[in-house]
Coordinates of C-alpha atoms in Angstrom, one line a residue:
M141 CA -9.9 -50.9 6.0
I142 CA -9.9 -49.0 9.2
V143 CA -10.2 -51.0 12.4
A144 CA -11.3 -49.1 15.5
N145 CA -12.3 -50.1 19.0
T146 CA -16.0 -51.1 18.9
I147 CA -19.0 -51.8 21.2
L148 CA -21.4 -54.6 20.2
V149 CA -25.0 -53.4 20.6
D150 CA -27.9 -55.4 19.1
Q151 CA -25.6 -57.0 16.4
F152 CA -24.3 -53.5 15.4
Y153 CA -20.7 -52.5 16.1
I154 CA -20.6 -48.9 17.4
P155 CA -17.2 -47.2 17.2
A156 CA -16.0 -46.4 20.7
I157 CA -15.2 -42.7 20.8
A158 CA -13.0 -41.9 23.8
D159 CA -14.4 -38.4 24.4
V160 CA -18.1 -39.4 23.9
S161 CA -19.8 -40.9 27.0
W162 CA -22.6 -43.5 27.1
D163 CA -25.0 -40.7 27.8
F164 CA -24.6 -39.8 24.1
Y165 CA -25.5 -43.3 22.9
L166 CA -28.3 -44.3 25.3
P167 CA -31.1 -42.2 23.7
W168 CA -30.4 -43.9 20.4
L169 CA -30.5 -47.5 21.6
N170 CA -34.3 -47.7 22.0
M171 CA -35.0 -46.3 18.5
P172 CA -36.5 -48.4 15.6
G173 CA -34.1 -50.5 13.6
P174 CA -33.9 -48.3 10.5
L175 CA -33.1 -45.1 12.4
L176 CA -30.5 -46.9 14.5
Y177 CA -29.0 -48.3 11.3
L178 CA -28.7 -44.7 9.8
F179 CA -27.2 -43.5 13.0
L180 CA -24.6 -46.2 13.0
L181 CA -23.8 -45.5 9.4
F182 CA -23.3 -41.8 10.2
Q183 CA -20.9 -42.7 13.1
L184 CA -18.9 -45.1 11.0
F185 CA -18.6 -42.5 8.2
S186 CA -17.5 -39.9 10.8
I187 CA -14.7 -42.2 12.1
Y188 CA -13.6 -42.9 8.5
I189 CA -13.4 -39.2 7.6
N190 CA -11.5 -38.3 10.8
A191 CA -9.0 -41.1 10.3
Q192 CA -8.0 -39.9 6.8
P193 CA -4.6 -38.1 6.4
Q194 CA -4.7 -34.4 5.9
H195 CA -5.3 -33.1 2.4
E196 CA -2.0 -32.5 0.8
G197 CA -3.1 -31.4 -2.7
F198 CA -4.4 -28.2 -4.2
T199 CA -6.2 -27.0 -7.3
L200 CA -6.3 -23.5 -8.5
A201 CA -8.9 -23.0 -11.3
G202 CA -9.1 -19.7 -12.9
K203 CA -10.6 -17.4 -15.5
I204 CA -8.8 -14.5 -17.3
T205 CA -10.6 -11.7 -19.1
G206 CA -8.9 -10.0 -22.0
G207 CA -5.5 -10.6 -23.7
D208 CA -4.7 -13.4 -26.1
N209 CA -2.0 -15.3 -24.1
K210 CA -2.0 -19.0 -24.4
V211 CA -0.1 -19.9 -21.3
I212 CA -0.1 -18.8 -17.7
Y213 CA 2.5 -19.5 -14.9
L214 CA 2.4 -20.3 -11.2
S215 CA 5.6 -20.2 -9.2
Y216 CA 5.8 -21.2 -5.6
Y217 CA 8.2 -22.9 -3.1
D218 CA 8.0 -26.7 -3.1
E219 CA 8.5 -27.7 0.5
E220 CA 8.8 -31.4 -0.3
N221 CA 11.7 -30.9 -2.7
Q222 CA 12.9 -27.7 -1.0
S223 CA 13.1 -25.8 -4.2
A224 CA 11.3 -23.2 -6.2
K225 CA 8.8 -24.6 -8.6
T226 CA 7.1 -23.1 -11.7
D227 CA 4.1 -24.7 -13.3
S228 CA 2.4 -23.7 -16.5
S229 CA -1.2 -24.1 -17.7
L230 CA -2.7 -23.7 -21.1
I231 CA -5.4 -21.0 -21.3
K232 CA -8.4 -22.3 -23.2
D233 CA -11.5 -20.1 -23.7
G234 CA -10.1 -17.9 -20.9
A235 CA -9.9 -20.8 -18.4
F236 CA -6.9 -22.5 -16.8
L237 CA -6.2 -25.0 -14.1
F238 CA -3.2 -25.7 -11.8
S239 CA -2.9 -28.6 -9.4
G240 CA -0.1 -30.1 -7.2
K241 CA 1.0 -31.3 -3.8
L242 CA 1.0 -28.8 -0.9
K243 CA 1.1 -29.6 2.8
N244 CA 1.1 -26.0 4.1
P245 CA 0.2 -22.6 2.8
A246 CA 2.7 -21.0 0.4
V247 CA 3.3 -17.7 -1.4
A248 CA 2.8 -18.0 -5.1
F249 CA 3.3 -15.7 -8.0
I250 CA 0.8 -16.0 -10.9
S251 CA 1.8 -14.3 -14.1
L252 CA 1.7 -14.4 -17.9
R253 CA 5.5 -14.4 -18.2
K254 CA 7.6 -17.1 -16.6
R255 CA 8.9 -16.3 -13.1
E256 CA 7.6 -12.7 -13.2
A257 CA 6.7 -11.3 -9.8
I258 CA 6.0 -7.7 -10.4
G259 CA 4.0 -6.1 -13.3
S260 CA 0.5 -5.4 -14.6
N261 CA 0.2 -9.1 -15.5
A262 CA 1.7 -10.6 -12.3
T263 CA 0.7 -10.7 -8.7
D264 CA 1.4 -12.6 -5.5
I265 CA -1.2 -14.8 -3.8
I266 CA -1.4 -17.2 -0.9
I267 CA -2.3 -20.7 -1.9
E268 CA -3.4 -23.4 0.5
P269 CA -4.2 -27.1 0.4
G270 CA -7.7 -27.5 -1.0
N271 CA -9.7 -26.2 -4.0
M272 CA -9.3 -22.5 -4.9
H273 CA -10.5 -20.3 -7.7
I274 CA -9.1 -17.0 -9.1
D275 CA -10.5 -14.4 -11.5
L276 CA -8.0 -12.3 -13.4
V277 CA -8.2 -9.3 -15.8
F278 CA -5.5 -8.7 -18.4
N279 CA -3.1 -5.9 -17.3
K280 CA -4.8 -5.7 -13.9
F281 CA -3.6 -8.8 -12.1
T282 CA -3.3 -6.9 -8.8
D283 CA -7.1 -6.7 -8.8
A284 CA -7.4 -10.5 -8.8
Y285 CA -10.4 -12.0 -7.0
M286 CA -9.7 -15.3 -5.3
T287 CA -11.7 -17.7 -3.2
G288 CA -10.8 -20.9 -1.3
S289 CA -7.8 -19.5 0.6
R290 CA -8.5 -18.0 4.1
L291 CA -5.0 -16.5 4.2
Q292 CA -5.5 -14.9 0.8
D293 CA -8.7 -13.3 2.2
D294 CA -6.7 -11.8 5.1
Y295 CA -4.0 -10.6 2.6
E296 CA -6.6 -8.9 0.4
L297 CA -8.1 -7.2 3.4
L298 CA -4.7 -5.8 4.4
R299 CA -4.0 -4.6 0.9
L300 CA -7.4 -2.9 0.7
K301 CA -6.6 -1.0 3.9
G302 CA -3.3 0.1 2.5
N303 CA -4.8 1.0 -0.9
K304 CA -7.3 3.3 0.8
I305 CA -4.4 5.2 2.3
T306 CA -2.3 5.4 -0.9
A307 CA -5.3 6.6 -2.9
N308 CA -5.4 9.6 -0.7
H309 CA -1.9 10.6 -1.6
P310 CA -1.7 10.9 -5.4
L311 CA 1.5 13.0 -5.3
L312 CA 3.3 10.0 -3.7
F313 CA 1.7 6.9 -5.3
D314 CA 0.5 6.1 -8.8
S315 CA -2.9 4.5 -9.5
N316 CA -1.5 1.0 -8.8
G317 CA -0.2 2.1 -5.4
Y318 CA 3.5 2.1 -6.4
I319 CA 5.8 5.0 -5.3
Y320 CA 6.7 7.3 -8.1
K321 CA 10.3 6.6 -9.2
D322 CA 11.1 10.3 -9.7
L323 CA 9.6 11.4 -6.4
H324 CA 11.0 14.7 -5.4
D325 CA 13.2 14.7 -2.3
S326 CA 11.0 17.3 -0.6
L327 CA 8.2 14.7 -0.4
A328 CA 10.4 12.1 1.3
G329 CA 9.4 13.1 4.8
K330 CA 5.7 12.9 4.0
L331 CA 6.3 9.5 2.3
K332 CA 7.9 8.1 5.4
R333 CA 4.9 9.2 7.6
V334 CA 2.4 7.7 5.1
N335 CA 4.4 4.4 4.9
D336 CA 4.6 4.3 8.7
T337 CA 0.8 4.4 8.8
I338 CA 0.5 1.6 6.3
N339 CA 3.1 -0.5 8.1
R340 CA 1.1 -0.3 11.4
I341 CA -1.7 -2.1 9.6
D342 CA 0.7 -5.1 9.2
Y343 CA 2.0 -4.8 12.7
A344 CA -1.6 -5.1 14.1
Y345 CA -2.1 -8.2 12.0
F346 CA 1.2 -9.7 13.4
D347 CA -0.1 -9.1 16.9
E348 CA -3.5 -10.7 16.2
H349 CA -2.1 -13.7 14.2
P350 CA 1.3 -14.5 15.6
G351 CA 1.5 -18.0 14.2
S352 CA 0.2 -17.3 10.7
Y353 CA 2.1 -18.0 7.6
L354 CA 0.9 -14.6 6.3
T355 CA 2.6 -13.0 9.3
A356 CA 5.9 -14.8 8.4
Y357 CA 5.6 -13.7 4.7
L358 CA 4.9 -10.1 5.4
L359 CA 7.4 -9.9 8.3
Q360 CA 10.2 -10.4 5.8
Y361 CA 9.2 -7.2 4.0
Q362 CA 8.8 -5.3 7.3
A363 CA 12.2 -6.4 8.7
R364 CA 14.0 -3.2 7.7
N365 CA 11.3 -1.1 9.2
L366 CA 11.4 -2.7 12.6
S367 CA 13.8 -2.4 15.5
A368 CA 15.8 -5.4 16.5
D369 CA 13.6 -6.0 19.6
S370 CA 10.3 -5.7 17.6
L371 CA 11.5 -8.0 14.8
A372 CA 12.8 -10.6 17.3
L373 CA 9.4 -10.4 19.2
F374 CA 7.3 -11.1 16.1
Y375 CA 9.8 -13.8 14.9
N376 CA 9.9 -15.6 18.2
R377 CA 6.1 -15.9 18.2
L378 CA 6.1 -17.9 15.0
S379 CA 5.9 -21.7 15.1
D380 CA 9.1 -23.7 14.9
H381 CA 8.2 -24.8 11.4
L382 CA 7.9 -21.2 10.2
K383 CA 11.0 -20.1 12.1
N384 CA 13.1 -22.5 9.9
H385 CA 11.1 -22.0 6.7
V386 CA 12.5 -20.5 3.6
V387 CA 10.0 -17.7 3.9
T388 CA 11.8 -16.4 7.0
Q389 CA 15.3 -16.8 5.7
T390 CA 15.7 -13.1 5.2
I391 CA 14.4 -12.5 8.7
R392 CA 17.0 -14.8 10.2
S393 CA 19.7 -13.1 8.3
R394 CA 18.4 -9.7 9.4
L395 CA 18.3 -10.7 13.0
K396 CA 21.8 -11.9 12.8
G397 CA 22.9 -8.6 11.2
M398 CA 21.0 -6.6 13.8
K399 CA 23.5 -7.6 16.4
V400 CA 25.8 -5.1 14.7
G401 CA 25.4 -1.6 16.1
T402 CA 23.6 -2.7 19.3
V403 CA 24.4 -1.6 22.8
G404 CA 27.4 -3.4 24.3
T405 CA 29.1 -4.2 20.9
M406 CA 32.2 -2.6 19.5
A407 CA 31.4 0.3 17.1
A408 CA 32.5 -0.2 13.5
K409 CA 35.2 2.1 12.2
F410 CA 34.3 3.8 8.9
I411 CA 35.6 6.2 6.3
A412 CA 33.2 8.7 4.6
K413 CA 33.5 12.0 2.6
D414 CA 32.9 15.2 4.5
T415 CA 31.4 18.4 3.1
S416 CA 34.7 19.4 1.5
G417 CA 35.1 16.0 -0.2
H418 CA 37.9 14.8 2.1
D419 CA 38.0 11.4 3.8
F420 CA 36.9 11.3 7.4
Y421 CA 38.1 8.3 9.4
S422 CA 36.2 7.7 12.7
G423 CA 39.1 5.8 14.1
L424 CA 41.1 9.0 14.5
I425 CA 38.8 10.3 17.3
K426 CA 40.6 9.3 20.5
E427 CA 39.6 9.4 24.1
K428 CA 36.3 11.1 23.3
Y429 CA 32.6 10.1 23.5
I430 CA 31.2 10.1 20.0
L431 CA 27.6 10.7 19.1
L432 CA 26.7 9.5 15.6
D433 CA 23.7 11.3 14.2
F434 CA 22.0 9.5 11.3
W435 CA 19.8 11.9 9.4
A436 CA 18.9 13.3 6.0
S437 CA 18.0 16.7 4.6
W438 CA 14.6 15.4 3.4
C439 CA 13.8 13.8 6.9
V440 CA 11.5 16.3 8.6
P441 CA 11.8 14.6 12.1
C442 CA 15.6 14.8 11.7
R443 CA 15.6 18.5 10.9
E444 CA 13.3 19.2 13.9
Q445 CA 16.0 17.8 16.2
S446 CA 18.7 20.2 14.9
P447 CA 18.2 22.7 17.8
F448 CA 18.5 19.8 20.3
L449 CA 21.8 18.7 18.7
I450 CA 23.1 22.2 18.8
G451 CA 22.3 22.3 22.5
L452 CA 24.2 19.1 23.1
H453 CA 27.2 20.4 21.2
K454 CA 27.3 23.6 23.2
K455 CA 26.8 21.8 26.5
Y456 CA 29.1 18.8 26.2
T457 CA 31.8 19.5 23.6
D458 CA 34.2 21.0 26.1
K459 CA 33.6 18.0 28.4
G460 CA 34.6 15.4 25.8
L461 CA 31.7 14.8 23.4
R462 CA 32.2 14.8 19.6
I463 CA 29.2 14.8 17.2
V464 CA 29.4 13.3 13.7
S465 CA 26.4 13.6 11.5
I466 CA 25.9 11.0 8.7
A467 CA 23.5 12.0 6.0
D468 CA 21.5 9.7 3.8
D469 CA 21.4 12.1 0.9
R470 CA 21.9 11.8 -2.8
D471 CA 21.8 15.5 -3.6
L472 CA 25.0 17.1 -2.3
A473 CA 23.7 20.7 -2.8
K474 CA 20.6 20.0 -0.7
W475 CA 22.6 18.3 1.9
K476 CA 25.0 21.3 2.3
E477 CA 22.1 23.7 2.1
A478 CA 20.3 21.9 5.0
I479 CA 23.4 22.1 7.2
E480 CA 23.8 25.8 6.6
K481 CA 20.1 26.5 7.1
D482 CA 19.9 24.5 10.3
K483 CA 23.2 26.0 11.6
T484 CA 24.6 22.6 12.4
N485 CA 27.9 23.3 10.7
L486 CA 29.5 23.3 14.2
W487 CA 30.6 19.7 14.0
T488 CA 31.7 17.1 11.4
H489 CA 29.3 16.1 8.6
V490 CA 29.7 13.2 6.3
R491 CA 27.5 11.5 3.7
R492 CA 26.4 7.9 3.3
E493 CA 27.7 6.3 0.1
V494 CA 25.9 3.3 -1.4
N495 CA 27.2 0.9 -4.0
V496 CA 24.0 0.3 -6.0
A497 CA 25.5 -2.5 -8.1
L498 CA 26.4 -4.5 -4.9
K499 CA 23.0 -3.8 -3.4
S500 CA 21.1 -4.9 -6.5
K501 CA 22.9 -8.3 -6.3
G502 CA 22.1 -8.7 -2.6
M503 CA 25.8 -8.4 -1.7
A504 CA 27.2 -6.7 1.4
D505 CA 28.5 -3.1 0.9
E506 CA 31.3 -2.6 3.5
K507 CA 31.5 1.1 2.8
D508 CA 27.8 1.7 3.6
V509 CA 28.0 3.3 7.0
N510 CA 24.3 2.8 7.6
D511 CA 24.6 -0.9 7.1
R512 CA 27.7 -1.0 9.4
F513 CA 25.4 0.3 12.2
N514 CA 22.2 -1.4 11.1
I515 CA 20.3 1.8 10.5
S516 CA 16.7 1.4 9.3
T517 CA 15.1 4.5 10.9
L518 CA 15.9 8.2 10.7
P519 CA 16.8 9.9 12.9
T520 CA 18.9 7.4 14.9
Y521 CA 21.5 8.4 17.5
I522 CA 24.3 6.1 18.6
L523 CA 26.6 7.0 21.5
I524 CA 30.1 5.4 21.7
D525 CA 32.3 5.6 24.7
P526 CA 36.1 6.3 24.6
Y527 CA 36.9 2.6 24.3
G528 CA 34.8 2.2 21.2
V529 CA 31.9 0.4 22.8
I530 CA 28.3 1.4 21.9
I531 CA 26.6 2.5 25.1
G532 CA 23.4 4.0 23.8
R533 CA 21.1 3.8 20.8
F534 CA 18.1 6.1 20.4
Q535 CA 15.5 6.8 17.8
E536 CA 12.5 8.7 18.8
N537 CA 13.4 9.5 22.4
P538 CA 16.1 12.2 22.5
A539 CA 15.3 12.9 26.1
A540 CA 16.8 9.5 27.0
L541 CA 20.0 10.5 25.2
E542 CA 20.1 13.8 27.2
N543 CA 19.7 11.9 30.4
L544 CA 22.5 9.5 29.6
L545 CA 24.9 12.3 28.6
S546 CA 24.1 14.3 31.8
S547 CA 24.9 11.2 33.9
I548 CA 28.2 10.8 32.1
F549 CA 29.3 14.4 32.2
K550 CA 28.2 15.3 35.8

């Protein structure tokens, strides 16, 4: 029984609502008894509803068309027990039902195979407290139609915008919107520009919905595409609950790692193979300013800056500048060919080496030069002073780099 402050009026107890004045009640006090009785019932019901605890459960009813599977799975993070949870539901006549406790929105993966996140019969969705419904088609789970989750509606709208863009680039993406695994290196520059366009759709959503759970979820995937300042800006706008949520764990790790390679920190020493296959050790460069040029033969914006770098080399080498270019290339022949074609063989060139086995396990690769300097965008230029301190970091503003060098070498 709920006890509230009341006002006695003509033998009826009217709940006293703090933010409703007597001006609200007065017109009703002169009405006939039956109408007054209905009014009072409505008021009591309203108080009862508002006093109830927030809904902490969810149901997800669904239908699947096609296939002969008997079981379907739903995996999501259980906040109460702070662990991943996987539920199963029998499929009967194409229908299934999931239910459980849920205080806040959560990312979930619904699939025909246990704990499968990617595939034709798996997709990610946003579930929320309340009643939801989802329609699935066998082998086309990414085309799921779901109702009852406002955040899922937002997510679908973002995906539709992205799908429209990928559909216009059949040489880069398959019919499901996935990048071709055997994509030719010559298309990498175009792929980056298209991906940048798609990413900006997410960034616009982050700006408009800074406290949204969907923002937190998508931000973890965008972490490697954002500068340290931009990532920190979006992260700091989140609620305290989301900042400490498991969904932002990768973002917190990323932000911590982003302190590496920033202005004012000591530059990491590294060893990498040069064009002759010999080891180059950055620590051997003494009493010089070092400009690290992170680029790739397939990166069109990088190649466009080759004349700019040649100009810096000619202007400042005799004054104490040393350029070291670090390429993110798999194909050695194309790497060397690009150096010759762009006439940048005037300075040291080395190549990034990646331990795929370590990366696949989520482990740190100490030999990955790009990770040592937190490189997520090409081209990136890092200027190091003779004491080994990073004094400049530039991406799409080479003019700022030129201004810094001219102020150093007056």
